[in-house]
JSON list of C-alpha atoms in Angstrom, two decimals:
[
{"chain": "U", "resi": 1, "resn": "MET", "atom": "CA", "xyz": [0.07, -0.01, 0.13]},
{"chain": "U", "resi": 2, "resn": "THR", "atom": "CA", "xyz": [1.34, 3.63, -0.73]},
{"chain": "U", "resi": 3, "resn": "PHE", "atom": "CA", "xyz": [1.38, 6.39, 1.35]},
{"chain": "U", "resi": 4, "resn": "SER", "atom": "CA", "xyz": [-1.05, 8.04, -0.34]},
{"chain": "U", "resi": 5, "resn": "ARG", "atom": "CA", "xyz": [-3.49, 4.98, -0.29]},
{"chain": "U", "resi": 6, "resn": "ILE", "atom": "CA", "xyz": [-2.91, 4.84, 3.45]},
{"chain": "U", "resi": 7, "resn": "ILE", "atom": "CA", "xyz": [-3.86, 8.70, 3.88]},
{"chain": "U", "resi": 8, "resn": "ASN", "atom": "CA", "xyz": [-7.04, 7.89, 1.47]},
{"chain": "U", "resi": 9, "resn": "LEU", "atom": "CA", "xyz": [-7.89, 4.89, 3.84]},
{"chain": "U", "resi": 10, "resn": "PHE", "atom": "CA", "xyz": [-7.70, 7.13, 7.09]},
{"chain": "U", "resi": 11, "resn": "ILE", "atom": "CA", "xyz": [-9.81, 9.69, 5.24]},
{"chain": "U", "resi": 12, "resn": "VAL", "atom": "CA", "xyz": [-12.39, 7.49, 4.27]},
{"chain": "U", "resi": 13, "resn": "PHE", "atom": "CA", "xyz": [-12.05, 6.05, 8.09]},
{"chain": "U", "resi": 14, "resn": "LEU", "atom": "CA", "xyz": [-12.67, 9.15, 9.37]},
{"chain": "U", "resi": 15, "resn": "PHE", "atom": "CA", "xyz": [-15.52, 10.49, 7.06]},
{"chain": "U", "resi": 16, "resn": "LEU", "atom": "CA", "xyz": [-17.42, 7.07, 7.82]},
{"chain": "U", "resi": 17, "resn": "HIS", "atom": "CA", "xyz": [-16.71, 7.32, 11.31]},
{"chain": "U", "resi": 18, "resn": "ASN", "atom": "CA", "xyz": [-17.85, 10.87, 11.62]},
{"chain": "U", "resi": 19, "resn": "TYR", "atom": "CA", "xyz": [-20.93, 10.21, 9.22]},
{"chain": "U", "resi": 20, "resn": "GLN", "atom": "CA", "xyz": [-21.95, 7.15, 11.36]},
{"chain": "U", "resi": 21, "resn": "ALA", "atom": "CA", "xyz": [-21.58, 9.43, 14.60]},
{"chain": "U", "resi": 22, "resn": "CYS", "atom": "CA", "xyz": [-23.90, 12.19, 12.95]},
{"chain": "U", "resi": 23, "resn": "ALA", "atom": "CA", "xyz": [-26.52, 9.86, 11.49]},
{"chain": "U", "resi": 24, "resn": "GLN", "atom": "CA", "xyz": [-26.88, 8.27, 15.26]},
{"chain": "U", "resi": 25, "resn": "ILE", "atom": "CA", "xyz": [-27.09, 11.93, 16.69]},
{"chain": "U", "resi": 26, "resn": "GLU", "atom": "CA", "xyz": [-30.39, 12.44, 15.03]},
{"chain": "U", "resi": 27, "resn": "ASN", "atom": "CA", "xyz": [-31.69, 9.21, 15.93]},
{"chain": "U", "resi": 28, "resn": "GLN", "atom": "CA", "xyz": [-30.55, 9.15, 19.52]},
{"chain": "U", "resi": 29, "resn": "SER", "atom": "CA", "xyz": [-34.12, 7.63, 20.91]},
{"chain": "U", "resi": 30, "resn": "ASP", "atom": "CA", "xyz": [-32.67, 4.17, 18.77]},
{"chain": "U", "resi": 31, "resn": "ASN", "atom": "CA", "xyz": [-29.38, 4.37, 20.49]},
{"chain": "U", "resi": 32, "resn": "SER", "atom": "CA", "xyz": [-29.07, 0.82, 20.69]},
{"chain": "U", "resi": 33, "resn": "LYS", "atom": "CA", "xyz": [-29.86, -2.64, 19.31]},
{"chain": "U", "resi": 34, "resn": "LYS", "atom": "CA", "xyz": [-30.65, -6.04, 21.75]},
{"chain": "U", "resi": 35, "resn": "THR", "atom": "CA", "xyz": [-29.48, -8.98, 20.66]},
{"chain": "U", "resi": 36, "resn": "LYS", "atom": "CA", "xyz": [-30.33, -12.62, 21.28]},
{"chain": "U", "resi": 37, "resn": "ASN", "atom": "CA", "xyz": [-29.42, -12.55, 24.79]},
{"chain": "U", "resi": 38, "resn": "ASP", "atom": "CA", "xyz": [-30.57, -8.88, 25.38]},
{"chain": "U", "resi": 39, "resn": "GLU", "atom": "CA", "xyz": [-27.30, -7.57, 25.47]},
{"chain": "U", "resi": 40, "resn": "GLN", "atom": "CA", "xyz": [-27.11, -4.17, 23.93]},
{"chain": "U", "resi": 41, "resn": "ILE", "atom": "CA", "xyz": [-24.95, -3.02, 21.28]},
{"chain": "U", "resi": 42, "resn": "PHE", "atom": "CA", "xyz": [-24.84, 0.63, 21.21]},
{"chain": "U", "resi": 43, "resn": "ASN", "atom": "CA", "xyz": [-24.15, 2.97, 18.31]},
{"chain": "U", "resi": 44, "resn": "PHE", "atom": "CA", "xyz": [-24.17, 6.58, 19.82]},
{"chain": "U", "resi": 45, "resn": "ILE", "atom": "CA", "xyz": [-21.93, 6.76, 22.96]},
{"chain": "U", "resi": 46, "resn": "GLU", "atom": "CA", "xyz": [-20.05, 8.55, 25.36]},
{"chain": "U", "resi": 47, "resn": "LYS", "atom": "CA", "xyz": [-16.80, 7.56, 24.34]},
{"chain": "U", "resi": 48, "resn": "TYR", "atom": "CA", "xyz": [-15.87, 5.56, 21.45]},
{"chain": "U", "resi": 49, "resn": "PRO", "atom": "CA", "xyz": [-13.75, 2.26, 21.27]},
{"chain": "U", "resi": 50, "resn": "GLN", "atom": "CA", "xyz": [-10.22, 3.01, 20.42]},
{"chain": "U", "resi": 51, "resn": "PHE", "atom": "CA", "xyz": [-7.57, 0.85, 18.73]},
{"chain": "U", "resi": 52, "resn": "PRO", "atom": "CA", "xyz": [-4.27, 0.63, 20.83]},
{"chain": "U", "resi": 53, "resn": "GLY", "atom": "CA", "xyz": [-1.98, 3.51, 19.82]},
{"chain": "U", "resi": 54, "resn": "GLY", "atom": "CA", "xyz": [-5.09, 5.12, 17.84]},
{"chain": "U", "resi": 55, "resn": "ASP", "atom": "CA", "xyz": [-6.16, 5.51, 14.60]},
{"chain": "U", "resi": 56, "resn": "SER", "atom": "CA", "xyz": [-2.63, 5.98, 13.07]},
{"chain": "U", "resi": 57, "resn": "ALA", "atom": "CA", "xyz": [-1.66, 2.51, 14.91]},
{"chain": "U", "resi": 58, "resn": "LEU", "atom": "CA", "xyz": [-4.74, 0.82, 13.32]},
{"chain": "U", "resi": 59, "resn": "ILE", "atom": "CA", "xyz": [-3.78, 1.88, 9.85]},
{"chain": "U", "resi": 60, "resn": "GLU", "atom": "CA", "xyz": [-0.06, 0.50, 10.40]},
{"chain": "U", "resi": 61, "resn": "TYR", "atom": "CA", "xyz": [-1.59, -2.59, 11.42]},
{"chain": "U", "resi": 62, "resn": "ILE", "atom": "CA", "xyz": [-4.19, -3.12, 8.53]},
{"chain": "U", "resi": 63, "resn": "LYS", "atom": "CA", "xyz": [-1.17, -2.52, 6.25]},
{"chain": "U", "resi": 64, "resn": "ALA", "atom": "CA", "xyz": [1.42, -4.67, 7.47]},
{"chain": "U", "resi": 65, "resn": "ASN", "atom": "CA", "xyz": [-1.25, -7.53, 7.63]},
{"chain": "U", "resi": 66, "resn": "LEU", "atom": "CA", "xyz": [-3.38, -7.04, 4.33]},
{"chain": "U", "resi": 67, "resn": "THR", "atom": "CA", "xyz": [-2.33, -9.11, 1.42]},
{"chain": "U", "resi": 68, "resn": "TYR", "atom": "CA", "xyz": [-3.78, -8.15, -1.94]},
{"chain": "U", "resi": 69, "resn": "PRO", "atom": "CA", "xyz": [-5.80, -11.44, -2.96]},
{"chain": "U", "resi": 70, "resn": "THR", "atom": "CA", "xyz": [-4.32, -12.97, -6.14]},
{"chain": "U", "resi": 71, "resn": "GLU", "atom": "CA", "xyz": [-7.48, -13.28, -7.74]},
{"chain": "U", "resi": 72, "resn": "ALA", "atom": "CA", "xyz": [-8.32, -9.55, -7.26]},
{"chain": "U", "resi": 73, "resn": "ARG", "atom": "CA", "xyz": [-5.04, -8.62, -8.81]},
{"chain": "U", "resi": 74, "resn": "GLU", "atom": "CA", "xyz": [-5.15, -10.99, -11.83]},
{"chain": "U", "resi": 75, "resn": "LYS", "atom": "CA", "xyz": [-8.65, -9.66, -12.42]},
{"chain": "U", "resi": 76, "resn": "GLY", "atom": "CA", "xyz": [-7.57, -6.14, -11.99]},
{"chain": "U", "resi": 77, "resn": "ILE", "atom": "CA", "xyz": [-10.59, -5.41, -9.09]},
{"chain": "U", "resi": 78, "resn": "GLU", "atom": "CA", "xyz": [-10.20, -2.65, -6.81]},
{"chain": "U", "resi": 79, "resn": "GLY", "atom": "CA", "xyz": [-12.41, -0.90, -4.64]},
{"chain": "U", "resi": 80, "resn": "THR", "atom": "CA", "xyz": [-13.33, -0.60, -0.78]},
{"chain": "U", "resi": 81, "resn": "VAL", "atom": "CA", "xyz": [-14.45, -3.42, 1.13]},
{"chain": "U", "resi": 82, "resn": "ILE", "atom": "CA", "xyz": [-16.68, -1.80, 4.56]},
{"chain": "U", "resi": 83, "resn": "ILE", "atom": "CA", "xyz": [-16.49, -4.18, 7.31]},
{"chain": "U", "resi": 84, "resn": "GLN", "atom": "CA", "xyz": [-18.61, -3.75, 10.24]},
{"chain": "U", "resi": 85, "resn": "PHE", "atom": "CA", "xyz": [-18.17, -5.35, 13.77]},
{"chain": "U", "resi": 86, "resn": "VAL", "atom": "CA", "xyz": [-18.76, -5.23, 17.42]},
{"chain": "U", "resi": 87, "resn": "VAL", "atom": "CA", "xyz": [-15.79, -4.23, 19.99]},
{"chain": "U", "resi": 88, "resn": "GLU", "atom": "CA", "xyz": [-17.11, -6.37, 23.20]},
{"chain": "U", "resi": 89, "resn": "LYS", "atom": "CA", "xyz": [-16.87, -5.43, 26.67]},
{"chain": "U", "resi": 90, "resn": "ASP", "atom": "CA", "xyz": [-13.46, -6.75, 26.90]},
{"chain": "U", "resi": 91, "resn": "GLY", "atom": "CA", "xyz": [-12.13, -5.01, 23.72]},
{"chain": "U", "resi": 92, "resn": "SER", "atom": "CA", "xyz": [-12.57, -8.06, 21.59]},
{"chain": "U", "resi": 93, "resn": "ILE", "atom": "CA", "xyz": [-13.72, -8.15, 18.16]},
{"chain": "U", "resi": 94, "resn": "THR", "atom": "CA", "xyz": [-16.68, -10.25, 17.22]},
{"chain": "U", "resi": 95, "resn": "ASN", "atom": "CA", "xyz": [-19.71, -10.05, 14.59]},
{"chain": "U", "resi": 96, "resn": "VAL", "atom": "CA", "xyz": [-17.60, -9.15, 11.60]},
{"chain": "U", "resi": 97, "resn": "ILE", "atom": "CA", "xyz": [-19.40, -8.68, 8.41]},
{"chain": "U", "resi": 98, "resn": "VAL", "atom": "CA", "xyz": [-19.15, -7.27, 5.35]},
{"chain": "U", "resi": 99, "resn": "THR", "atom": "CA", "xyz": [-21.42, -4.13, 4.27]},
{"chain": "U", "resi": 100, "resn": "GLN", "atom": "CA", "xyz": [-19.99, -3.20, 1.12]},
{"chain": "U", "resi": 101, "resn": "SER", "atom": "CA", "xyz": [-18.57, -6.14, -1.07]},
{"chain": "U", "resi": 102, "resn": "ILE", "atom": "CA", "xyz": [-15.75, -5.82, -4.13]},
{"chain": "U", "resi": 103, "resn": "GLY", "atom": "CA", "xyz": [-15.21, -9.70, -4.77]},
{"chain": "U", "resi": 104, "resn": "GLY", "atom": "CA", "xyz": [-12.17, -11.44, -5.74]},
{"chain": "U", "resi": 105, "resn": "GLY", "atom": "CA", "xyz": [-11.14, -12.57, -2.52]},
{"chain": "U", "resi": 106, "resn": "CYS", "atom": "CA", "xyz": [-11.12, -9.09, -0.90]},
{"chain": "U", "resi": 107, "resn": "ASP", "atom": "CA", "xyz": [-14.05, -9.49, 0.92]},
{"chain": "U", "resi": 108, "resn": "GLU", "atom": "CA", "xyz": [-12.60, -12.68, 2.99]},
{"chain": "U", "resi": 109, "resn": "GLU", "atom": "CA", "xyz": [-8.97, -10.68, 3.36]},
{"chain": "U", "resi": 110, "resn": "ALA", "atom": "CA", "xyz": [-10.52, -7.78, 5.08]},
{"chain": "U", "resi": 111, "resn": "VAL", "atom": "CA", "xyz": [-12.53, -9.95, 7.21]},
{"chain": "U", "resi": 112, "resn": "ARG", "atom": "CA", "xyz": [-9.61, -12.21, 8.17]},
{"chain": "U", "resi": 113, "resn": "VAL", "atom": "CA", "xyz": [-7.40, -9.13, 8.85]},
{"chain": "U", "resi": 114, "resn": "ILE", "atom": "CA", "xyz": [-10.02, -7.40, 11.12]},
{"chain": "U", "resi": 115, "resn": "LYS", "atom": "CA", "xyz": [-10.65, -10.73, 12.90]},
{"chain": "U", "resi": 116, "resn": "SER", "atom": "CA", "xyz": [-7.00, -10.79, 13.55]},
{"chain": "U", "resi": 117, "resn": "LEU", "atom": "CA", "xyz": [-7.07, -7.05, 15.44]},
{"chain": "U", "resi": 118, "resn": "PRO", "atom": "CA", "xyz": [-5.81, -7.12, 19.05]},
{"chain": "U", "resi": 119, "resn": "LYS", "atom": "CA", "xyz": [-8.12, -6.08, 21.60]},
{"chain": "U", "resi": 120, "resn": "TRP", "atom": "CA", "xyz": [-9.24, -2.53, 21.38]},
{"chain": "U", "resi": 121, "resn": "GLU", "atom": "CA", "xyz": [-10.16, 0.02, 24.50]},
{"chain": "U", "resi": 122, "resn": "PRO", "atom": "CA", "xyz": [-13.88, -0.55, 24.96]},
{"chain": "U", "resi": 123, "resn": "GLY", "atom": "CA", "xyz": [-16.58, 1.91, 24.41]},
{"chain": "U", "resi": 124, "resn": "MET", "atom": "CA", "xyz": [-17.77, 3.62, 27.44]},
{"chain": "U", "resi": 125, "resn": "GLN", "atom": "CA", "xyz": [-21.01, 4.44, 28.60]},
{"chain": "U", "resi": 126, "resn": "LYS", "atom": "CA", "xyz": [-21.78, 6.04, 32.04]},
{"chain": "U", "resi": 127, "resn": "GLY", "atom": "CA", "xyz": [-18.42, 4.89, 33.15]},
{"chain": "U", "resi": 128, "resn": "GLN", "atom": "CA", "xyz": [-19.01, 1.39, 32.13]},
{"chain": "U", "resi": 129, "resn": "PRO", "atom": "CA", "xyz": [-17.60, -0.60, 29.26]},
{"chain": "U", "resi": 130, "resn": "ILE", "atom": "CA", "xyz": [-20.19, -1.45, 26.38]},
{"chain": "U", "resi": 131, "resn": "ARG", "atom": "CA", "xyz": [-20.59, -3.40, 23.19]},
{"chain": "U", "resi": 132, "resn": "VAL", "atom": "CA", "xyz": [-20.17, -0.88, 20.10]},
{"chain": "U", "resi": 133, "resn": "TYR", "atom": "CA", "xyz": [-20.91, -1.18, 16.50]},
{"chain": "U", "resi": 134, "resn": "PHE", "atom": "CA", "xyz": [-17.83, 0.20, 14.48]},
{"chain": "U", "resi": 135, "resn": "THR", "atom": "CA", "xyz": [-17.60, 0.25, 10.83]},
{"chain": "U", "resi": 136, "resn": "ILE", "atom": "CA", "xyz": [-14.40, 0.44, 8.73]},
{"chain": "U", "resi": 137, "resn": "PRO", "atom": "CA", "xyz": [-13.38, 0.74, 5.07]},
{"chain": "U", "resi": 138, "resn": "ILE", "atom": "CA", "xyz": [-10.40, -1.30, 3.82]},
{"chain": "U", "resi": 139, "resn": "GLU", "atom": "CA", "xyz": [-9.40, 0.08, 0.25]},
{"chain": "U", "resi": 140, "resn": "PHE", "atom": "CA", "xyz": [-7.73, -2.39, -2.27]},
{"chain": "U", "resi": 141, "resn": "VAL", "atom": "CA", "xyz": [-5.80, -0.74, -5.08]}
]
C-alpha cells in the first residue's frame, strides 16, 4: 500500500466514523439494539472504542497485515470493502460482517484482517464498558 493510499484509507475511515456518529445523533431515541441474549450493542455513546495506539496504529496494523488477493490482482479488481463489527466490553472483536463487497477474495481478506485485530479499549457509557458497533473501510488498489 502506498503512502497516498494509507492517507486515503484514513480519510475515508474518519469520514465514515463521523458520518455514522452524525446519523446516530439524529436518531438518539434508537441508541442501541438488543441481541439474542438481550445484551445491548450501542451506536451513539460517550466514548468510542479505540484501537491501541489510535487511528494511525490501526492503519499501520492493517497495512502490515493486509494481502492483496491473487484473484483480485489478476482480474484487476479494486475498490473499498466496508466492514462492520462489534467491539465487545472486553475489547475483543466479534460479529464481523461485510457491508460493502467488491469480490475477488478482497472481502474475505478484509474480514480476516479485522478478525486478527488485537483487543481494543472498549467503548464507555456512564463509566461502564459497553458493546459498540464499529465500521471501517479497507481499500484495495
